[in-house]
XYZ file of N, CA, C and O in Angstrom:
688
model
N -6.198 198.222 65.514
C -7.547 197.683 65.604
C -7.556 196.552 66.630
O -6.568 195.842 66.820
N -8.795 196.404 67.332
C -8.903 195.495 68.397
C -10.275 194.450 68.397
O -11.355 194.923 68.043
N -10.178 193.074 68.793
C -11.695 192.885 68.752
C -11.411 191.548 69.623
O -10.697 190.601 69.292
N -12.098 191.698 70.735
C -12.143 190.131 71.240
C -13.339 189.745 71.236
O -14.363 190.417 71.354
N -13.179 188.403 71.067
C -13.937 186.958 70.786
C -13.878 186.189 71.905
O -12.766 186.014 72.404
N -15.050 185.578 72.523
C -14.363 184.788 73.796
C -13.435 185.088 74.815
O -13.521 186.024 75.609
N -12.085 183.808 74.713
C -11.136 184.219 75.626
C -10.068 184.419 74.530
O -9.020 183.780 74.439
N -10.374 185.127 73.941
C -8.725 185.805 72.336
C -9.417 187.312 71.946
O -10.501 187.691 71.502
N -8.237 187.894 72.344
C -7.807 189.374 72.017
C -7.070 189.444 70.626
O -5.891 189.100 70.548
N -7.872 189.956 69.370
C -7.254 189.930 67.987
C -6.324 190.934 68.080
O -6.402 191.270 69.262
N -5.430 191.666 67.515
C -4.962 192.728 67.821
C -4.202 193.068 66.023
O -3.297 192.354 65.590
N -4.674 194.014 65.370
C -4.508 194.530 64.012
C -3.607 195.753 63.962
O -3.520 196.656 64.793
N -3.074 195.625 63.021
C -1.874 197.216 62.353
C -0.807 196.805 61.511
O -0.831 195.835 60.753
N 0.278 197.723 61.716
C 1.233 197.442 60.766
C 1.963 196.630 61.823
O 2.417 197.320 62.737
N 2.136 195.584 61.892
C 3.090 194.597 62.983
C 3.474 192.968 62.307
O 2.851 192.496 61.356
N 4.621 192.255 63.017
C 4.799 191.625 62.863
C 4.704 190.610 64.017
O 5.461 190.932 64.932
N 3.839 189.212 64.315
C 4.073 188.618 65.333
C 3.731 187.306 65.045
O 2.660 186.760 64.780
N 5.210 186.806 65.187
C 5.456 185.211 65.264
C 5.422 185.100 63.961
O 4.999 183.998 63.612
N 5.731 185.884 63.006
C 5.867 185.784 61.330
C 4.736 186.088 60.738
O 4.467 185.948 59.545
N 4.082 186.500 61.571
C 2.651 187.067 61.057
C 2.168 188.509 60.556
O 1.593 189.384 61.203
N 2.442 188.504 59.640
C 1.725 190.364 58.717
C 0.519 190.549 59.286
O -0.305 189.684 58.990
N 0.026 191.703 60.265
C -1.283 192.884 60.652
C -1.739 192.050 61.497
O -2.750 192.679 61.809
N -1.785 191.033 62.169
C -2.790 190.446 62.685
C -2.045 189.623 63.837
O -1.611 188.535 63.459
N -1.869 189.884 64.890
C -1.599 189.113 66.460
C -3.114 188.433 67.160
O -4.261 188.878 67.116
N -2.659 187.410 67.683
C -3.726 186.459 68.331
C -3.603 186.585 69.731
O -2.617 185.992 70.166
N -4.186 187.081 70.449
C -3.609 186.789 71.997
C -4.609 186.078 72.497
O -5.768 186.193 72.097
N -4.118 185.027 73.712
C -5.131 183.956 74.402
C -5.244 184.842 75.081
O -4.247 185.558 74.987
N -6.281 185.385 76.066
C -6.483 185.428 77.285
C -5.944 184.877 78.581
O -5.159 185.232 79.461
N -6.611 183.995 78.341
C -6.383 183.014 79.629
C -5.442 182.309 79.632
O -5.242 181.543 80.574
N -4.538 182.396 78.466
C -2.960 181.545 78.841
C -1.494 182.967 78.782
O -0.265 182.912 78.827
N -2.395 183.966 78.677
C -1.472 185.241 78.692
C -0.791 184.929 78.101
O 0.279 185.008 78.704
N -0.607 184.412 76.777
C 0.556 184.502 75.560
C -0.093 184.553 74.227
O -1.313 184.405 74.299
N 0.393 184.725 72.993
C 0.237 185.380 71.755
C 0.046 183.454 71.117
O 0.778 182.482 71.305
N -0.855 183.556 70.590
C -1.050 181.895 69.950
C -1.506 182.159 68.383
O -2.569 182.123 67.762
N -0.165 182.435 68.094
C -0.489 182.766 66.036
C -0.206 181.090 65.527
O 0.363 180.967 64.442
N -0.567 179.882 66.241
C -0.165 178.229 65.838
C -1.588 177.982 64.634
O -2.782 178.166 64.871
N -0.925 177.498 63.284
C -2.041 177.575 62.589
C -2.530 178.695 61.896
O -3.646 178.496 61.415
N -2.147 179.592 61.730
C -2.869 181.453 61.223
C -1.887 181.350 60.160
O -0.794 180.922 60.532
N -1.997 181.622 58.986
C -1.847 182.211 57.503
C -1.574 183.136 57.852
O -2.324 183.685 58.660
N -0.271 183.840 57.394
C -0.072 185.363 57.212
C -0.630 185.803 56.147
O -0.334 185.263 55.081
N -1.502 186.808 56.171
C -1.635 188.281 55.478
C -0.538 188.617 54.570
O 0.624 188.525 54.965
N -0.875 189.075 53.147
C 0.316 189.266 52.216
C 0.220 190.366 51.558
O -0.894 190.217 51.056
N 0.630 191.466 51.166
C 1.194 192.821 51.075
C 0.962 192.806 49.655
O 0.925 191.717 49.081
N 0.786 193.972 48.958
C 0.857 193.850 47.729
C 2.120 194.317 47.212
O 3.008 194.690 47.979
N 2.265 194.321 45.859
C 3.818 194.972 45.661
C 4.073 195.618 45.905
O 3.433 196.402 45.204
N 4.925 196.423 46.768
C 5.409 197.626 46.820
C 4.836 198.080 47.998
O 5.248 199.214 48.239
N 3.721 197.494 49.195
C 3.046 198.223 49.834
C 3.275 196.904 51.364
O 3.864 195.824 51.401
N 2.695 197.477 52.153
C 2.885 196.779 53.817
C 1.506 196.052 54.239
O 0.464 196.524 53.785
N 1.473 195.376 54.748
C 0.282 194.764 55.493
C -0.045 195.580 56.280
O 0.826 196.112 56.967
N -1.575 195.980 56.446
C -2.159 197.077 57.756
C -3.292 196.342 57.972
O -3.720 195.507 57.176
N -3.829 196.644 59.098
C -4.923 195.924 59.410
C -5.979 196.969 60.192
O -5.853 197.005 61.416
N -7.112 197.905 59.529
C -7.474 198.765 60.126
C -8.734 198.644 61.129
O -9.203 199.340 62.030
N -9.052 197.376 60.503
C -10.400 197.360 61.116
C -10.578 195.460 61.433
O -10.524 194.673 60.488
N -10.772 195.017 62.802
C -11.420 193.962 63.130
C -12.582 194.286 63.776
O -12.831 195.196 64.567
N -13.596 192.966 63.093
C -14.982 193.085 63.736
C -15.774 191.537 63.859
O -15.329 190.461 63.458
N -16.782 191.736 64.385
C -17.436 190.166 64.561
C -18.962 191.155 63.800
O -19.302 192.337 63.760
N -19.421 190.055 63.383
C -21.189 190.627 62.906
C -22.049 188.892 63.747
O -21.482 187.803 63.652
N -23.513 189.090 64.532
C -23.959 187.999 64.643
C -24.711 187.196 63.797
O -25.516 186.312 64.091
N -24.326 187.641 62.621
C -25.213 187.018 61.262
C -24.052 186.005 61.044
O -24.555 185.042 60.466
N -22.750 185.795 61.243
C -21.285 184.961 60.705
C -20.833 184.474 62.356
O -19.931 185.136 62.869
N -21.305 183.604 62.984
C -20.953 183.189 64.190
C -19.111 182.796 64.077
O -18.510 182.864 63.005
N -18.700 182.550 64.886
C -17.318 182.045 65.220
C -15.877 182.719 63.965
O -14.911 182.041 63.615
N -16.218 184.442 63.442
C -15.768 184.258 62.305
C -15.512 185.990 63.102
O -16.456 186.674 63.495
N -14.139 186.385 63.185
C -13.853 187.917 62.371
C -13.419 188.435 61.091
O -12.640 188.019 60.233
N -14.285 189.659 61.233
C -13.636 190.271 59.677
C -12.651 191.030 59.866
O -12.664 191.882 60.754
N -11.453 190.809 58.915
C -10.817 191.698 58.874
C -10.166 192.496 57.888
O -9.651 191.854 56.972
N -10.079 193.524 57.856
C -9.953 194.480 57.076
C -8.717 195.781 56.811
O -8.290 196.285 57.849
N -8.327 196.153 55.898
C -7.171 197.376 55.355
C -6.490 197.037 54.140
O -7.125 196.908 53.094
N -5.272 196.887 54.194
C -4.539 196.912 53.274
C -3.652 195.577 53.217
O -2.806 195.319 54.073
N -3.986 194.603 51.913
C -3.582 193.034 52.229
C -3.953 192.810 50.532
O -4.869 193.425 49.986
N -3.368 192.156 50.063
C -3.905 190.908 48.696
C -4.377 189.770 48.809
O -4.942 189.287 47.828
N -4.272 188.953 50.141
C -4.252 188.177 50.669
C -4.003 187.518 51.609
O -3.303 188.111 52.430
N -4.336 186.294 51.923
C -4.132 185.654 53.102
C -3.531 184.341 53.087
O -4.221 183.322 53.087
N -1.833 184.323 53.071
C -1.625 183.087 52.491
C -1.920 182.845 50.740
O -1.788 183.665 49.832
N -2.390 181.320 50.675
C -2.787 181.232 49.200
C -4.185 181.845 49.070
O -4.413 182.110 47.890
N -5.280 182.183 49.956
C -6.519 182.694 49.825
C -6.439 184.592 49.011
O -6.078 185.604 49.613
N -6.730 184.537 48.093
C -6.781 185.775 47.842
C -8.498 186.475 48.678
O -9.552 185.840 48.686
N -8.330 187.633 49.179
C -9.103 188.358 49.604
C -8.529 189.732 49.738
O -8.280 190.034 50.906
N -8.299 190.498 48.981
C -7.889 191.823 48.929
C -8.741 192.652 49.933
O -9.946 192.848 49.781
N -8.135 193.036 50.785
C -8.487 194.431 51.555
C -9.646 193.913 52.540
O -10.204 194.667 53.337
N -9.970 192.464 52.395
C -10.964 192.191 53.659
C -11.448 190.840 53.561
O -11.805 190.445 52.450
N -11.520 190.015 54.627
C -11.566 188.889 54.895
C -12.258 188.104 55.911
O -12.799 188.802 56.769
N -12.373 187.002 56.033
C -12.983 186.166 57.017
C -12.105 185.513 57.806
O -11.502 184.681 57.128
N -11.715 185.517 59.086
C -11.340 184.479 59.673
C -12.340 183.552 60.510
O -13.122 184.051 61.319
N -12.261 181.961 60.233
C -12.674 181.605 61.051
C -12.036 181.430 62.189
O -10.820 181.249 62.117
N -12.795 181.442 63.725
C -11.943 182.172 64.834
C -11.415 180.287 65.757
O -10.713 180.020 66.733
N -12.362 179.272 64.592
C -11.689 177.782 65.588
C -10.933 177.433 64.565
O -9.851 177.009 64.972
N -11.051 177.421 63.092
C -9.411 176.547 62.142
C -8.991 177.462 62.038
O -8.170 177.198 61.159
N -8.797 178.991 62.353
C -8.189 179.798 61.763
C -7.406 179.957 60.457
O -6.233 180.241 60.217
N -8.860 179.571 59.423
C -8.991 179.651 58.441
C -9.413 181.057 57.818
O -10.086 181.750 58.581
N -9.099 181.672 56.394
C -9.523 182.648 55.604
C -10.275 182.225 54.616
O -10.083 181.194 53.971
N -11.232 183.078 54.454
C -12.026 182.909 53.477
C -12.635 184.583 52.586
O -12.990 185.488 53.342
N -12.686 184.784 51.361
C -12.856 185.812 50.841
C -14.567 186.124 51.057
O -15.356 185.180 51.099
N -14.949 187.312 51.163
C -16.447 187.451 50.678
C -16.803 187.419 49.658
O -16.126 188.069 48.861
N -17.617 186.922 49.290
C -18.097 186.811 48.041
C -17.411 186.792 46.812
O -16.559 185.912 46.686
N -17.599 187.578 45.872
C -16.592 188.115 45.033
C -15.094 188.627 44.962
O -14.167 188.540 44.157
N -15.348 189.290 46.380
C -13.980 190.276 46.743
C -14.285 191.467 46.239
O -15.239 191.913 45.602
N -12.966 192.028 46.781
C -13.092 193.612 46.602
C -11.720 193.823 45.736
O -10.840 193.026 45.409
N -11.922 195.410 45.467
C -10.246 195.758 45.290
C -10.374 197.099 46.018
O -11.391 197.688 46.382
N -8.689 197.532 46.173
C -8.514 198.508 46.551
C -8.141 198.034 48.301
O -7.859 196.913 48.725
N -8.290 199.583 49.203
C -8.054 199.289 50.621
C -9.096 199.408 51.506
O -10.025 199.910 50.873
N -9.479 199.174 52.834
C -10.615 198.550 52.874
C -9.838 199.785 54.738
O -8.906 199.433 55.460
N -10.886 201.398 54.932
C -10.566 201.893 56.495
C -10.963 201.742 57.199
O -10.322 201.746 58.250
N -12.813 201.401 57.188
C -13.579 201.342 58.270
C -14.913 199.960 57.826
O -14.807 199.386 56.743
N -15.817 199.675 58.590
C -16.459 198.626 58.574
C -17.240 199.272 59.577
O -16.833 200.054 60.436
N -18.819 198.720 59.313
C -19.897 198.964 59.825
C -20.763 198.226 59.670
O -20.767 197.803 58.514
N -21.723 197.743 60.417
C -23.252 196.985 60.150
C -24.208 197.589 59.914
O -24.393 198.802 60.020
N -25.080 196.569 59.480
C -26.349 197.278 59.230
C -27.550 196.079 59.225
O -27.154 194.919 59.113
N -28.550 196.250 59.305
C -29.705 195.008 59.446
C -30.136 194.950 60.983
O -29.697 195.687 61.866
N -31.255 193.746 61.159
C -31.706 193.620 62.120
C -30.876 192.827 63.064
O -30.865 192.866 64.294
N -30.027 191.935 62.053
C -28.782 191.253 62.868
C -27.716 191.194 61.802
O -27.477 190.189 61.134
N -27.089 192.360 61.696
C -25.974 192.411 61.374
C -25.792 191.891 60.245
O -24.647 191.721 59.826
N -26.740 191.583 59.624
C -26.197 190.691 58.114
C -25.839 191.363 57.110
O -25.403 190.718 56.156
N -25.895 192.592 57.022
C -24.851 193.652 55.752
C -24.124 194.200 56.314
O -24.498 194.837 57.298
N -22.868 194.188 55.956
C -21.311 194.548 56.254
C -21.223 196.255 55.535
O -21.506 196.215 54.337
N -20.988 197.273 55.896
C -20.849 198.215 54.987
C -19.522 198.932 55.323
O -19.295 199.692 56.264
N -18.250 198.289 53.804
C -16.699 198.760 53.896
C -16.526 200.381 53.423
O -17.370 200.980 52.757
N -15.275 200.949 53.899
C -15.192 202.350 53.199
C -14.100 202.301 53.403
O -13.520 201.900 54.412
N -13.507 202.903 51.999
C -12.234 203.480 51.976
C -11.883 203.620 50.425
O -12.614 204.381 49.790
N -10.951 203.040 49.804
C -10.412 203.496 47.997
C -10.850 201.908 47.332
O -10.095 201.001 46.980
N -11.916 201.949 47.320
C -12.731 200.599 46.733
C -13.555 200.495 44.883
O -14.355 201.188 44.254
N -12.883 199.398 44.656
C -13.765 198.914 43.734
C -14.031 197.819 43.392
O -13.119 197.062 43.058
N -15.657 197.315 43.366
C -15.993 196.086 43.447
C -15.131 195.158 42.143
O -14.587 195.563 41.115
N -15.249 194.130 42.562
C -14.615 193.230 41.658
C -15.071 193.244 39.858
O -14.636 192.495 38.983
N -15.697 193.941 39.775
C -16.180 194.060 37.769
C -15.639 195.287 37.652
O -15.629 195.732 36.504
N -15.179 195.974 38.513
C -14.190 197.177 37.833
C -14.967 198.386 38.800
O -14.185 199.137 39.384
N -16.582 198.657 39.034
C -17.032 199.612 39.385
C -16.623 200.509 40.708
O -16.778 199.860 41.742
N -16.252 201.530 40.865
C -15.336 202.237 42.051
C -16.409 202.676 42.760
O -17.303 203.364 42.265
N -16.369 202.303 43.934
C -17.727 203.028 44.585
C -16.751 202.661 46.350
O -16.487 201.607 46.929
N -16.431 204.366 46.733
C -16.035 204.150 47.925
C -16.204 203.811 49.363
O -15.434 203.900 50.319
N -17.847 203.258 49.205
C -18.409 202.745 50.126
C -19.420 201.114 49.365
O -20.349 201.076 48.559
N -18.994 200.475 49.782
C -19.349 199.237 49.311
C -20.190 198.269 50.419
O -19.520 197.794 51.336
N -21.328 198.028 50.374
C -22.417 196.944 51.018
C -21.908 195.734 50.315
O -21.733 195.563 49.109
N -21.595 194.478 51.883
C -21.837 192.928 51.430
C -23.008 192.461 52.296
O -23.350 192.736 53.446
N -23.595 191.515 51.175
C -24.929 191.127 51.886
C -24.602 189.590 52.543
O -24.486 188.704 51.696
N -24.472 189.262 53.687
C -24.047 188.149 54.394
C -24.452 186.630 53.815
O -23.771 185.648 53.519
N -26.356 186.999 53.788
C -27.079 186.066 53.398
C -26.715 185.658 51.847
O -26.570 184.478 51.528
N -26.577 186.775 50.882
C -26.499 185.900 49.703
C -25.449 186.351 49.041
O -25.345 186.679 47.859
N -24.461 186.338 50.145
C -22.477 186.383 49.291
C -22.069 187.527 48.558
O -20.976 187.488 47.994
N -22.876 188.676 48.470
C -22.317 189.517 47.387
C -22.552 191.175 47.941
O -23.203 191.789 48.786
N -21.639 191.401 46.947
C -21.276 192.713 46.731
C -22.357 193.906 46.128
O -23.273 193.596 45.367
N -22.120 195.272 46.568
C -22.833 196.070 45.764
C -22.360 197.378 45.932
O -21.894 197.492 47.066
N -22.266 198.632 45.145
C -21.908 199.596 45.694
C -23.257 200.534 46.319
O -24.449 200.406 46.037
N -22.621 201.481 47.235
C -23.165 202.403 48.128
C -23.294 203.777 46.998
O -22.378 204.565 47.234
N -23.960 204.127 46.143
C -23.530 205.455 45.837
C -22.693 204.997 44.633
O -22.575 203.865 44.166
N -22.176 206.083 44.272
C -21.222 206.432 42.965
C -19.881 206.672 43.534
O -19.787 206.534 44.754
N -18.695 207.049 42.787
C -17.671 207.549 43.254
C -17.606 208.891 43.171
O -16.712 209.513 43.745
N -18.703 209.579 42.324
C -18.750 211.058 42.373
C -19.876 211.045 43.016
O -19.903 212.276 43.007
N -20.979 210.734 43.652
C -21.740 211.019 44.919
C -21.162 210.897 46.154
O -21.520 211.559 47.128
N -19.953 209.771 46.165
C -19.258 209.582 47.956
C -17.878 210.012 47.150
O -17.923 209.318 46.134
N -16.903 210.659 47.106
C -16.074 210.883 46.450
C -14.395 210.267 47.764
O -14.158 210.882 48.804
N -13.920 209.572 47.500
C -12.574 209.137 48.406
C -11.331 209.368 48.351
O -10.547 210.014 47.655
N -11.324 208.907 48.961
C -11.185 207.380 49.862
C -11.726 208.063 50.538
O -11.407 209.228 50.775
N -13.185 207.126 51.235
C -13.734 207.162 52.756
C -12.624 206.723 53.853
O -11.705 205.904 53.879
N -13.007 207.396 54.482
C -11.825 206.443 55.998
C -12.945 206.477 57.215
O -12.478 206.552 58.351
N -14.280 206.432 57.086
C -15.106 205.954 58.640
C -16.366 206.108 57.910
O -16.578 206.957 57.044
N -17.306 205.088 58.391
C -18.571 204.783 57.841
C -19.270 204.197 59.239
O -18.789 203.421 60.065
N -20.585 204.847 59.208
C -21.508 204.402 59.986
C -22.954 204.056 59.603
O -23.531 204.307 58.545
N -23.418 203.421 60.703
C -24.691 202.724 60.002
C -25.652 203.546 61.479
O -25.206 203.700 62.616
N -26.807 203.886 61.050
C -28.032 204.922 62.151
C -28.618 203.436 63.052
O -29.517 202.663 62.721
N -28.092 203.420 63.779
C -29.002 202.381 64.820
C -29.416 200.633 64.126
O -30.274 199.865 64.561
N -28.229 200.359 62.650
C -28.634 199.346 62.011
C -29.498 199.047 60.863
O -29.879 197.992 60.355
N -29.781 200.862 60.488
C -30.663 201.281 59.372
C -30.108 201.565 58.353
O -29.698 202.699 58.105
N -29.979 200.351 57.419
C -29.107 200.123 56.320
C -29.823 201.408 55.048
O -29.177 201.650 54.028
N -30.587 201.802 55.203
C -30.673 203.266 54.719
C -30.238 204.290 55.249
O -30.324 205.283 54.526
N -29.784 204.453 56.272
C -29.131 205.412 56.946
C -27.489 205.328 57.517
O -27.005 205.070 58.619
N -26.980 205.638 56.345
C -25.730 205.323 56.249
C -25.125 206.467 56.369
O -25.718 207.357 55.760
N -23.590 207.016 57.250
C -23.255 208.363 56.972
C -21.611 207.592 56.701
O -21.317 206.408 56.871
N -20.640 208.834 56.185
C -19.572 208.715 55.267
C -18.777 209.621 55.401
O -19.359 210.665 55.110
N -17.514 209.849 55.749
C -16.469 210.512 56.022
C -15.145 210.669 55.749
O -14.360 210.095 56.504
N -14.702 211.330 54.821
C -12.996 211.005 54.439
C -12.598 212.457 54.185
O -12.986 213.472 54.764
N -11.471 212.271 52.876
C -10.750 213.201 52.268
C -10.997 213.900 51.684
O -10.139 214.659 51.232
């Protein structure tokens, strides 16, 4: 996964750089890798840090999301998807959080202010719904559907031109 910001190239997967789990920082303009300050990403038992999806939305200025397979970030728990802010390179969870693994990411709204995750998800009260809407403006979670209407793990989700009713869904 790839996403630049400014003058920094994020760069996401299964990797390790500068002690860092899924997530490399590259400057641009000083042509070297600047992970000074960044929390590593933490694996769950038995499983690897991946990082499938980085993105920016313009509803969360100075902030990527990032997203796959993680428990956390450092001491920040955020399972399967997260906030970085892109100047303290700080983490922060959405809302509630999620569980499960987190393949693709999509927008939706007039500016980007609903996030819509897919992949082997269930919101934080237990409910499994493999496509999951966060609403930017007021912190929370909701599911997309049922787990027997979208049946998963999704692995790619799209949003129709930002028409958070027009959502399409793709997996296994």
């Amino acid at each position: 996964a790839l996403a630049v910001s400014s003058d920094v190239l994020y760069i996401g997967g299964e990797l390790t750089a500068s002690g860092s789990n899924g997530l490399a920082i590259y400057n641009l303009d000083n042509q070297q890798l600047d992970q000074s300050g960044l929390t590593s990403l933490q694996a769950a038992s038995g499983s690897n840090v991946v990082v499938r999806s980085l993105t920016t939305s313009s509803a969360k200025a100075n902030t990527i999301i990032v997203a796959g397979s993680f428990a956390s970030a450092g001491s920040t728990t955020c399972n399967a998807i997260c906030f970085l802010d892109t100047s303290s390179k700080s983490w922060s969870q959405l809302g509630s959080g999620i569980q499960g693994d987190v393949s693709s990411v999509a927008f939706g709204g007039s500016n980007q202010e609903l996030l819509f995750a897919s992949g082997s998800i269930a919101l934080s009260d237990g409910t499994v719904s493999n496509v999951a809407m966060y609403a930017i403006g007021n912190n929370t979670w909701s599911a997309v559907g049922s787990a027997s209407e979208i049946p998963g793990p999704v692995t790619a989700v799209a949003v129709d031109d930002g028409n958070s009713s027009s959502i399409f869904a793709a997996g296994r």
